[in-house]
GROMACS .gro file of C-alpha atoms in nm:
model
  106
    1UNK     CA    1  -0.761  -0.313  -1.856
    2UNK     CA    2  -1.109  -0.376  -1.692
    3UNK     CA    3  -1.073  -0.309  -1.327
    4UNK     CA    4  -1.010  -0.615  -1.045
    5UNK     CA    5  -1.406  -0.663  -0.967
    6UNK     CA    6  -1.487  -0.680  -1.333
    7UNK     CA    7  -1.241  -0.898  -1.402
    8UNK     CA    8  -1.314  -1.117  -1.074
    9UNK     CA    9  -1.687  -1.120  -1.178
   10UNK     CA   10  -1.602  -1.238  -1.517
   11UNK     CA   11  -1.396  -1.502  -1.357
   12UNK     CA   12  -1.632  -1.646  -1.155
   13UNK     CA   13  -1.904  -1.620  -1.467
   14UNK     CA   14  -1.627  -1.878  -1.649
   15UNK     CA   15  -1.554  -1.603  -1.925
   16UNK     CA   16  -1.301  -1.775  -2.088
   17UNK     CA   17  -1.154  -1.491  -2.254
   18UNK     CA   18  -1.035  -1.334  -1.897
   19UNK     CA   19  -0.789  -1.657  -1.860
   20UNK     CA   20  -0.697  -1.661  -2.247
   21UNK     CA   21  -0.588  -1.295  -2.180
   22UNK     CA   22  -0.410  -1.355  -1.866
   23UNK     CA   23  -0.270  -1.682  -1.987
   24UNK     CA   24  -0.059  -1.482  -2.254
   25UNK     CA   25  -0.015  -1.190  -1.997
   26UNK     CA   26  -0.225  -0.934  -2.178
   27UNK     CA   27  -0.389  -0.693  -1.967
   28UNK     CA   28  -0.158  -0.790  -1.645
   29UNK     CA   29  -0.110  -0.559  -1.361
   30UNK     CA   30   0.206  -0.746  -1.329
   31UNK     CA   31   0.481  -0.701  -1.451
   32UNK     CA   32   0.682  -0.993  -1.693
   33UNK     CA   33   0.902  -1.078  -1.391
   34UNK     CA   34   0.690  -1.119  -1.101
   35UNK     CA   35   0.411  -1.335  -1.350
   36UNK     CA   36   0.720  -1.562  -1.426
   37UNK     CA   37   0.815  -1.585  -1.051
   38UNK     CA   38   0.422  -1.640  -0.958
   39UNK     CA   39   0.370  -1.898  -1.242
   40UNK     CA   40   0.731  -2.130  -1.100
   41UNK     CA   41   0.527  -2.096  -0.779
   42UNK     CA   42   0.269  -2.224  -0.940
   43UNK     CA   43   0.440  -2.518  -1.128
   44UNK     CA   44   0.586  -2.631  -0.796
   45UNK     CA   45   0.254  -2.628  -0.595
   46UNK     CA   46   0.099  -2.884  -0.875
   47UNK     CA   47   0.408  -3.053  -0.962
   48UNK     CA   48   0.508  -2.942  -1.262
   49UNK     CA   49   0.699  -3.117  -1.537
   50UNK     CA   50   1.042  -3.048  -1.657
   51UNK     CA   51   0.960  -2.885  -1.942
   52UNK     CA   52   0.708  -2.669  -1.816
   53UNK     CA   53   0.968  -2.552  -1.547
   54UNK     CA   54   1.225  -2.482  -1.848
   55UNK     CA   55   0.959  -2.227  -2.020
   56UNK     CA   56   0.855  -2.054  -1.705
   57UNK     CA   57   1.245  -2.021  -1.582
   58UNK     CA   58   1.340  -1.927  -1.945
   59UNK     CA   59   1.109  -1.648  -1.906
   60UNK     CA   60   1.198  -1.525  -1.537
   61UNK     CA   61   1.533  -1.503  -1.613
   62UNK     CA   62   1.409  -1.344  -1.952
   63UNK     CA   63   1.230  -1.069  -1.746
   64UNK     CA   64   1.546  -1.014  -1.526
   65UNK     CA   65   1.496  -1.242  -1.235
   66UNK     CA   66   1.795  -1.335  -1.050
   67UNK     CA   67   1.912  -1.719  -1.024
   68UNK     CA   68   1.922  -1.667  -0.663
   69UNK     CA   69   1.541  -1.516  -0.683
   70UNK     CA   70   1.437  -1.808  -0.874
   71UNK     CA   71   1.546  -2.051  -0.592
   72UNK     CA   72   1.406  -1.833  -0.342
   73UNK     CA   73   1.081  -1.890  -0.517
   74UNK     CA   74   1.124  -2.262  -0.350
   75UNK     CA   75   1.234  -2.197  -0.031
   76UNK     CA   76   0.928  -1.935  -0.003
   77UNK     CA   77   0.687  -2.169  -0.135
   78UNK     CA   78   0.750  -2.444   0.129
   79UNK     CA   79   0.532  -2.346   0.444
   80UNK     CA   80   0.269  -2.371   0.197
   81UNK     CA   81   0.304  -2.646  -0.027
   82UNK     CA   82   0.517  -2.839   0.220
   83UNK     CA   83   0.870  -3.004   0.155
   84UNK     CA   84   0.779  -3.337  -0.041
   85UNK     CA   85   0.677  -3.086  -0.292
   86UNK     CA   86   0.950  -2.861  -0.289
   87UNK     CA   87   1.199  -3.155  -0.260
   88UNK     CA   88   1.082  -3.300  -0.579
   89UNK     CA   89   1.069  -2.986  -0.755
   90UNK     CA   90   1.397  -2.889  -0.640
   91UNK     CA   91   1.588  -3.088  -0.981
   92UNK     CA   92   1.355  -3.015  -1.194
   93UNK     CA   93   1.419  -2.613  -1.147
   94UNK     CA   94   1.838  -2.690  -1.089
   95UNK     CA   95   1.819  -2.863  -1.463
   96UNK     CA   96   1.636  -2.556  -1.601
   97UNK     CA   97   1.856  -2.344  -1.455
   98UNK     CA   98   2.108  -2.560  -1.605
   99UNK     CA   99   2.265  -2.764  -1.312
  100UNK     CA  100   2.282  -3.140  -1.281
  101UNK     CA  101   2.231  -3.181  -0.878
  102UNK     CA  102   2.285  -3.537  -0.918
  103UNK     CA  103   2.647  -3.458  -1.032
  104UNK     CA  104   2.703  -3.216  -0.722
  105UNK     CA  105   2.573  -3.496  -0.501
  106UNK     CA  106   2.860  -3.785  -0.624
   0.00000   0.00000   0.00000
């Protein structure tokens, strides 16, 4: 694995293969768990769609994350994204996870 100043120089050249590497995690520094944590981030600063947030909490929990971690991952997010955000992503992560909140909420 080239070292963080190669790969940030290669970055900011637009080499495509350093994101086509780290896109499939190849060459990560991080491990499977925290990638899967850092991409949900990811999906709920952007606004992610529901299927998107099934894949990336398929493969948290794949790489050992905790339910409880998962939803942490929202309520850690929200200083910086801000609560509309985190409120809207909020079902979309409870259906991956495999809960209906609009049944908890009747």
């Amino acid at each position: 694995m080239p070292n963080y100043q190669e790969r940030l120089r290669r970055i900011s050249l637009n080499d495509p293969r350093v994101l086509d590497d780290g896109a499939a995690g190849a060459g990560s520094a991080l491990d499977p768990k925290t990638l899967a944590i850092a991409r949900l981030a990811s999906l709920i600063a952007v606004g992610g769609s529901e299927p998107s947030f099934g894949e990336q909490t398929d493969a948290a929990l794949s790489a050992g994350a905790t339910t409880d971690e998962i939803v942490d991952v929202l309520i850690g997010v929200s200083s910086i994204v801000g609560e509309p955000r985190v409120v809207s992503a909020a079902p979309l992560l409870a259906l991956a996870l495999g809960l209906d909140v609009d049944s908890i909420l009747d």
